[in-house]
Coordinates of N, CA and C in Angstrom, one line a residue:
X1 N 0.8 -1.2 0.0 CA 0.0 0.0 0.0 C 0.9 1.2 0.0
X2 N 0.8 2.2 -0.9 CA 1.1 3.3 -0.7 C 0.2 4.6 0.2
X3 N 1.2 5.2 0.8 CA 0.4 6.4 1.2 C 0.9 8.0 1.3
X4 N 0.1 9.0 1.0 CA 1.0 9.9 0.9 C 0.1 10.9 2.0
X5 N 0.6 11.5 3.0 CA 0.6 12.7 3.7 C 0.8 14.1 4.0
X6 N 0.2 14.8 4.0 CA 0.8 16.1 4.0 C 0.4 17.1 5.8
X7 N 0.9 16.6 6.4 CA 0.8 17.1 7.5 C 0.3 18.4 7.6
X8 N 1.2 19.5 7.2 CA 0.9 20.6 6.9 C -0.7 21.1 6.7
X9 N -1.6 20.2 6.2 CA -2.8 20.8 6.4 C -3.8 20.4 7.5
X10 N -3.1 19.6 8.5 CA -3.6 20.0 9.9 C -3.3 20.6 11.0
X11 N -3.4 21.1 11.7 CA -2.6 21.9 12.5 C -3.1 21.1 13.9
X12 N -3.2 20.3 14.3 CA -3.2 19.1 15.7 C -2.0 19.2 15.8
X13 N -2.0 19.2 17.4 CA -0.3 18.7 18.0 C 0.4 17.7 17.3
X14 N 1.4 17.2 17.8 CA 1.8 16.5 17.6 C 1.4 14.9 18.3
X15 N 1.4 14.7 19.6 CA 0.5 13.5 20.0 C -0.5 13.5 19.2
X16 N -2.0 14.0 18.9 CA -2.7 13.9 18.0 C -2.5 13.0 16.5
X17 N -1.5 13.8 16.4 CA -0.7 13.5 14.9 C -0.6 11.5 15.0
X18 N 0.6 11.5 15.8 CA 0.7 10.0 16.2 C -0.1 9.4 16.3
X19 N -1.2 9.4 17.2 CA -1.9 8.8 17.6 C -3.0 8.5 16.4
X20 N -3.3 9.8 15.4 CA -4.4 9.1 14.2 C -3.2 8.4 13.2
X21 N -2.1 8.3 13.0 CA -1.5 7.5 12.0 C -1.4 6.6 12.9
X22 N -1.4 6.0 14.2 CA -0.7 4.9 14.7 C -2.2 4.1 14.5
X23 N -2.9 4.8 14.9 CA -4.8 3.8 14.2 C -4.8 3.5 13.2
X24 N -4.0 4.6 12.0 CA -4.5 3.8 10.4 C -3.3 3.0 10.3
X25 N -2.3 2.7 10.8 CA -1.1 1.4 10.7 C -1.7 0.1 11.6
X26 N -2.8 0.0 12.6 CA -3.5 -0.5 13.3 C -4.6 -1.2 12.1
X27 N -5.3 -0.5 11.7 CA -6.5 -0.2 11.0 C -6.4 0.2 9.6
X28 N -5.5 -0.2 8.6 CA -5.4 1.3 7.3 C -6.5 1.1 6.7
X29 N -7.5 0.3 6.0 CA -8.8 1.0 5.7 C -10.1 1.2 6.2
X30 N -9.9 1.1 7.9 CA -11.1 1.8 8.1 C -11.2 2.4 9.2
X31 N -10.2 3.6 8.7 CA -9.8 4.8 9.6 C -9.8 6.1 8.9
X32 N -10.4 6.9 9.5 CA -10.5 8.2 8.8 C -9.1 9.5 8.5
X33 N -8.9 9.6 7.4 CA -7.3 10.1 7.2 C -7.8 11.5 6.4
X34 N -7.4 12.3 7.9 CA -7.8 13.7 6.7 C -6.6 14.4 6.4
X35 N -5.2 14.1 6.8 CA -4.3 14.5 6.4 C -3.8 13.6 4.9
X36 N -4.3 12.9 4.8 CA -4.0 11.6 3.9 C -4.1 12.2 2.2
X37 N -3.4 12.8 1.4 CA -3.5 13.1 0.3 C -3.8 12.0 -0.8
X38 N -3.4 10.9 -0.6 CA -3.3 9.8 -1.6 C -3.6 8.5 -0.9
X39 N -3.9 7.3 -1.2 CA -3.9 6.1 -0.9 C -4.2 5.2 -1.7
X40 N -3.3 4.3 -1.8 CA -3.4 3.6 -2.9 C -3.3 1.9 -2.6
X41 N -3.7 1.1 -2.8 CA -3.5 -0.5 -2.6 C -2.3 -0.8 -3.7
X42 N -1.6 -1.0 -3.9 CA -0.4 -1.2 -5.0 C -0.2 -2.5 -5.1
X43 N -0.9 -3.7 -4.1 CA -1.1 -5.4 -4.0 C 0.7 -5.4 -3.3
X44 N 1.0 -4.4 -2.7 CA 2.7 -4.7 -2.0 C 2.1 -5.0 -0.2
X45 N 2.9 -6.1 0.2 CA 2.8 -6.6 1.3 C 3.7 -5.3 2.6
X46 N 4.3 -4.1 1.8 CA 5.1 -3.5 2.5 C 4.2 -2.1 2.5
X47 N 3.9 -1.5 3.8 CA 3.4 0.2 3.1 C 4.4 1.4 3.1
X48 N 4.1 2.3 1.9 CA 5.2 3.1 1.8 C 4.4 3.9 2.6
X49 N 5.1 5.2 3.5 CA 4.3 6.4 3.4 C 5.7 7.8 2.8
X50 N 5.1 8.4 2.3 CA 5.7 9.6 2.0 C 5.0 10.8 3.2
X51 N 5.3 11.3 3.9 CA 5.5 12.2 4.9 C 6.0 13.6 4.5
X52 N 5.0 14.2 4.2 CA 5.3 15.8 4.3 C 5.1 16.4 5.8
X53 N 6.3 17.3 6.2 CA 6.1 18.2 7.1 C 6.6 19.0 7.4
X54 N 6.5 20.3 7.3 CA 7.3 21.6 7.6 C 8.3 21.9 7.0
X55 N 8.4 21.5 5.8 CA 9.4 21.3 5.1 C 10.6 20.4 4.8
X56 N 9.8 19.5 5.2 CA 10.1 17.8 5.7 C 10.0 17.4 4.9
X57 N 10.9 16.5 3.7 CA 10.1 15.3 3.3 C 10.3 13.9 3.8
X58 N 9.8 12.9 3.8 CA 10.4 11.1 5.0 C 9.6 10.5 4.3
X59 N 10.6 10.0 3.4 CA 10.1 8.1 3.3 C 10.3 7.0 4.0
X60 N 9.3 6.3 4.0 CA 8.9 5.1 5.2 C 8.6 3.9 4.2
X61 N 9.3 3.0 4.2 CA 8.9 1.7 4.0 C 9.1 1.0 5.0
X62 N 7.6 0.3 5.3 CA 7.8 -0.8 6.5 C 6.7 -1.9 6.4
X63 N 7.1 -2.3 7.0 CA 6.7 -4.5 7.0 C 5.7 -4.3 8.2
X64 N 5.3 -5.5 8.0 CA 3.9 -5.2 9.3 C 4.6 -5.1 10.6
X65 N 5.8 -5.7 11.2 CA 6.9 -5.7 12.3 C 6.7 -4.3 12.3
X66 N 7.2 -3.6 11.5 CA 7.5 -2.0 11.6 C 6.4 -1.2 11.8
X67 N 5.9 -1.5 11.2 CA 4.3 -0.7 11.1 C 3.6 -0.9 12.7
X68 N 3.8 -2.3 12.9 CA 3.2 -2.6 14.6 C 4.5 -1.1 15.9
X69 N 5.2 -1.3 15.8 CA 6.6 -0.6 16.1 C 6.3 0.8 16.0
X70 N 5.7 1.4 14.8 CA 5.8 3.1 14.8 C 4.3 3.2 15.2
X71 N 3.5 2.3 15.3 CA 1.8 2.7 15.6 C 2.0 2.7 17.1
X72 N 2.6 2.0 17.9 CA 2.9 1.9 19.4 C 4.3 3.2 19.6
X73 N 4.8 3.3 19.6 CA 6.2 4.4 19.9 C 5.7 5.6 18.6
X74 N 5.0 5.6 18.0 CA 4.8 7.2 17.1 C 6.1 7.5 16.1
X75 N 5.6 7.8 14.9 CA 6.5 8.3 13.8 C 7.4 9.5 14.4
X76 N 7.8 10.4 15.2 CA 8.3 11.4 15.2 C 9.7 10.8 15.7
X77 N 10.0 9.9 16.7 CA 11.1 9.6 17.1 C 11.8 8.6 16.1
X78 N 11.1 8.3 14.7 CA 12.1 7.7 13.7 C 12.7 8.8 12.5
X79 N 12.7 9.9 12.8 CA 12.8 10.7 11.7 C 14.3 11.2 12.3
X80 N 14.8 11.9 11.4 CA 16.1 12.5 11.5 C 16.2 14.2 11.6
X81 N 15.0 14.9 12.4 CA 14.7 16.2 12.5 C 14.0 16.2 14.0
X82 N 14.3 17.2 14.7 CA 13.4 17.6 15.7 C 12.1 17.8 15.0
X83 N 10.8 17.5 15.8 CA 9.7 17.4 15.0 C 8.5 18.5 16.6
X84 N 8.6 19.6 16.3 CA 7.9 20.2 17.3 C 6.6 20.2 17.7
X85 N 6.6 19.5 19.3 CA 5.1 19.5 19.8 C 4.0 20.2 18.8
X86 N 4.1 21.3 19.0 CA 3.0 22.4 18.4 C 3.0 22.8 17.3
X87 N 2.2 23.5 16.8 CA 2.6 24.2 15.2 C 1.8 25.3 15.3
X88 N 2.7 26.3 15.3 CA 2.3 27.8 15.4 C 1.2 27.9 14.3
X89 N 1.6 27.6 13.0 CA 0.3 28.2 11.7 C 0.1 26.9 10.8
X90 N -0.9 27.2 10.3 CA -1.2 25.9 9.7 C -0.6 26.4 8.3
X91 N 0.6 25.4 7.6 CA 0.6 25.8 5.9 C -0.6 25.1 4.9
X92 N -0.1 25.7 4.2 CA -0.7 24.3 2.4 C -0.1 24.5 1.9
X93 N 0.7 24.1 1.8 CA 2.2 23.2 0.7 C 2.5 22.0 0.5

C-alpha cells in the first residue's frame, strides 16, 4: 500500500498527529485520514508512506513488524529532525 501525507494541512499537536496515524497502521482501511492526500492499494505486502512536514520530506517503507513498532512508539522519534510539539500556523504546501 502506498500512502502519501501532508501534514501541513492540519494543525493538531503533535500527540494527536501519532496517535491518528498509529490507528491507520492499526486499521489502514477503516480509519479516517484527513491529512492523507493519496492512498493507494499497489497489492505490496510492505506500506510506503511519504510524509510531508514543515518542510520535511520522509520516506517510510515498513513490513507489518515496523508498522506494529511506529503505531505503538509514534512516527516522530524515527525521523532525522526535531519534529515540534506544536505548530504555530497551519501551511498548504
Amino acid at each position: 500500500m502506498y500512502v502519501k501525507i501532508n501534514r501541513n494541512v492540519c494543525d493538531h499537536q503533535l500527540a494527536i498527529c501519532e496517535r491518528c496515524l498509529g490507528r491507520f497502521l492499526q486499521n489502514p482501511m477503516g480509519y479516517e485520514r484527513q491529512c492523507f492526500e493519496e492512498l493507494v492499494d499497489d497489492g505490496s505486502e510492505l506500506l510506503t508512506i511519504d510524509l510531508h512536514t514543515e518542510g520535511h520530506d520522509v520516506r517510510m517503507v515498513l513490513d507489518e513488524e515496523q508498522r506494529k513498532l511506529l503505531a505503538g512508539e509514534g512516527w516522530a522519534q524515527f525521523v532525522d529532525f526535531a519534529v515540534p510539539m506544536y505548530r504555530e500556523t497551519k501551511e498548504q504546501d
